[in-house]
Amino acid sequence: MTYSAAETDRQIGNALHVGTITAIDNATGRARVQIGDLLTPPIQIMQLRSGTIRMHWMPSLGEQVTIAAPSGDMARAFVMGSLPIDGNMVAPDEGSPTMDLGGGTLRLIGNLYIDGDVEVTGDVVASGISLVTHTHGGVIPGGANTQEPNG
């Protein structure tokens, strides 16, 4: 095999990897990944969107991820996404997309419009007023309406 052919073979063979997250730097959006015997330097985490609309979350320690290294160059590598381990699938079926936040919080910035029903198993708090525990003033027995909820 010629040097050129061997180099091309090496580049193709090293373009994609599977590894495990060993360290996370939220401030820089980078993580270190163990790929066999290789521990990467901090590499960038790919996001679903990074323009005007941004979708960002970091992987967890121990998460199994895929890494792309353009032309086999680990200096340009980045984490593409993760792979489920131990059958740890979240969605019960293809018709029920599910997000398990692992006890974390999902933050939406902007307006949210839902065309359909919403079911909540816990409380809903809007402008500091609980849907479950709020009270009303000016309650009159009978068919009258109450005043606005107390804050």
PDB file of N, CA and C in Angstrom, residues 99 101-108:
ATOM      1  N   MET A  99     -38.929  13.504  26.785  1.00  0.00           N
ATOM      2  CA  MET A  99     -37.672  14.076  27.263  1.00  0.00           C
ATOM      3  C   MET A  99     -37.605  13.854  28.765  1.00  0.00           C
ATOM      4  N   LEU A 101     -35.604  14.805  31.896  1.00  0.00           N
ATOM      5  CA  LEU A 101     -34.620  15.806  32.304  1.00  0.00           C
ATOM      6  C   LEU A 101     -33.788  15.352  33.491  1.00  0.00           C
ATOM      7  N   GLY A 102     -34.004  14.134  33.961  1.00  0.00           N
ATOM      8  CA  GLY A 102     -33.210  13.610  35.065  1.00  0.00           C
ATOM      9  C   GLY A 102     -33.278  14.481  36.304  1.00  0.00           C
ATOM     10  N   GLY A 103     -34.423  15.068  36.563  1.00  0.00           N
ATOM     11  CA  GLY A 103     -34.584  15.927  37.729  1.00  0.00           C
ATOM     12  C   GLY A 103     -34.183  17.367  37.469  1.00  0.00           C
ATOM     13  N   GLY A 104     -33.738  17.671  36.255  1.00  0.00           N
ATOM     14  CA  GLY A 104     -33.320  19.032  35.925  1.00  0.00           C
ATOM     15  C   GLY A 104     -34.503  19.906  35.542  1.00  0.00           C
ATOM     16  N   THR A 105     -34.227  21.067  35.017  1.00  0.00           N
ATOM     17  CA  THR A 105     -35.238  22.038  34.646  1.00  0.00           C
ATOM     18  C   THR A 105     -35.083  22.386  33.176  1.00  0.00           C
ATOM     19  N   LEU A 106     -36.188  22.430  32.448  1.00  0.00           N
ATOM     20  CA  LEU A 106     -36.190  22.869  31.060  1.00  0.00           C
ATOM     21  C   LEU A 106     -36.593  24.336  31.046  1.00  0.00           C
ATOM     22  N   ARG A 107     -35.783  25.174  30.429  1.00  0.00           N
ATOM     23  CA  ARG A 107     -36.053  26.608  30.396  1.00  0.00           C
ATOM     24  C   ARG A 107     -36.332  27.017  28.953  1.00  0.00           C
ATOM     25  N   LEU A 108     -37.489  27.612  28.734  1.00  0.00           N
ATOM     26  CA  LEU A 108     -37.847  28.148  27.422  1.00  0.00           C
ATOM     27  C   LEU A 108     -37.786  29.658  27.512  1.00  0.00           C
TER      28      LEU A 108
END
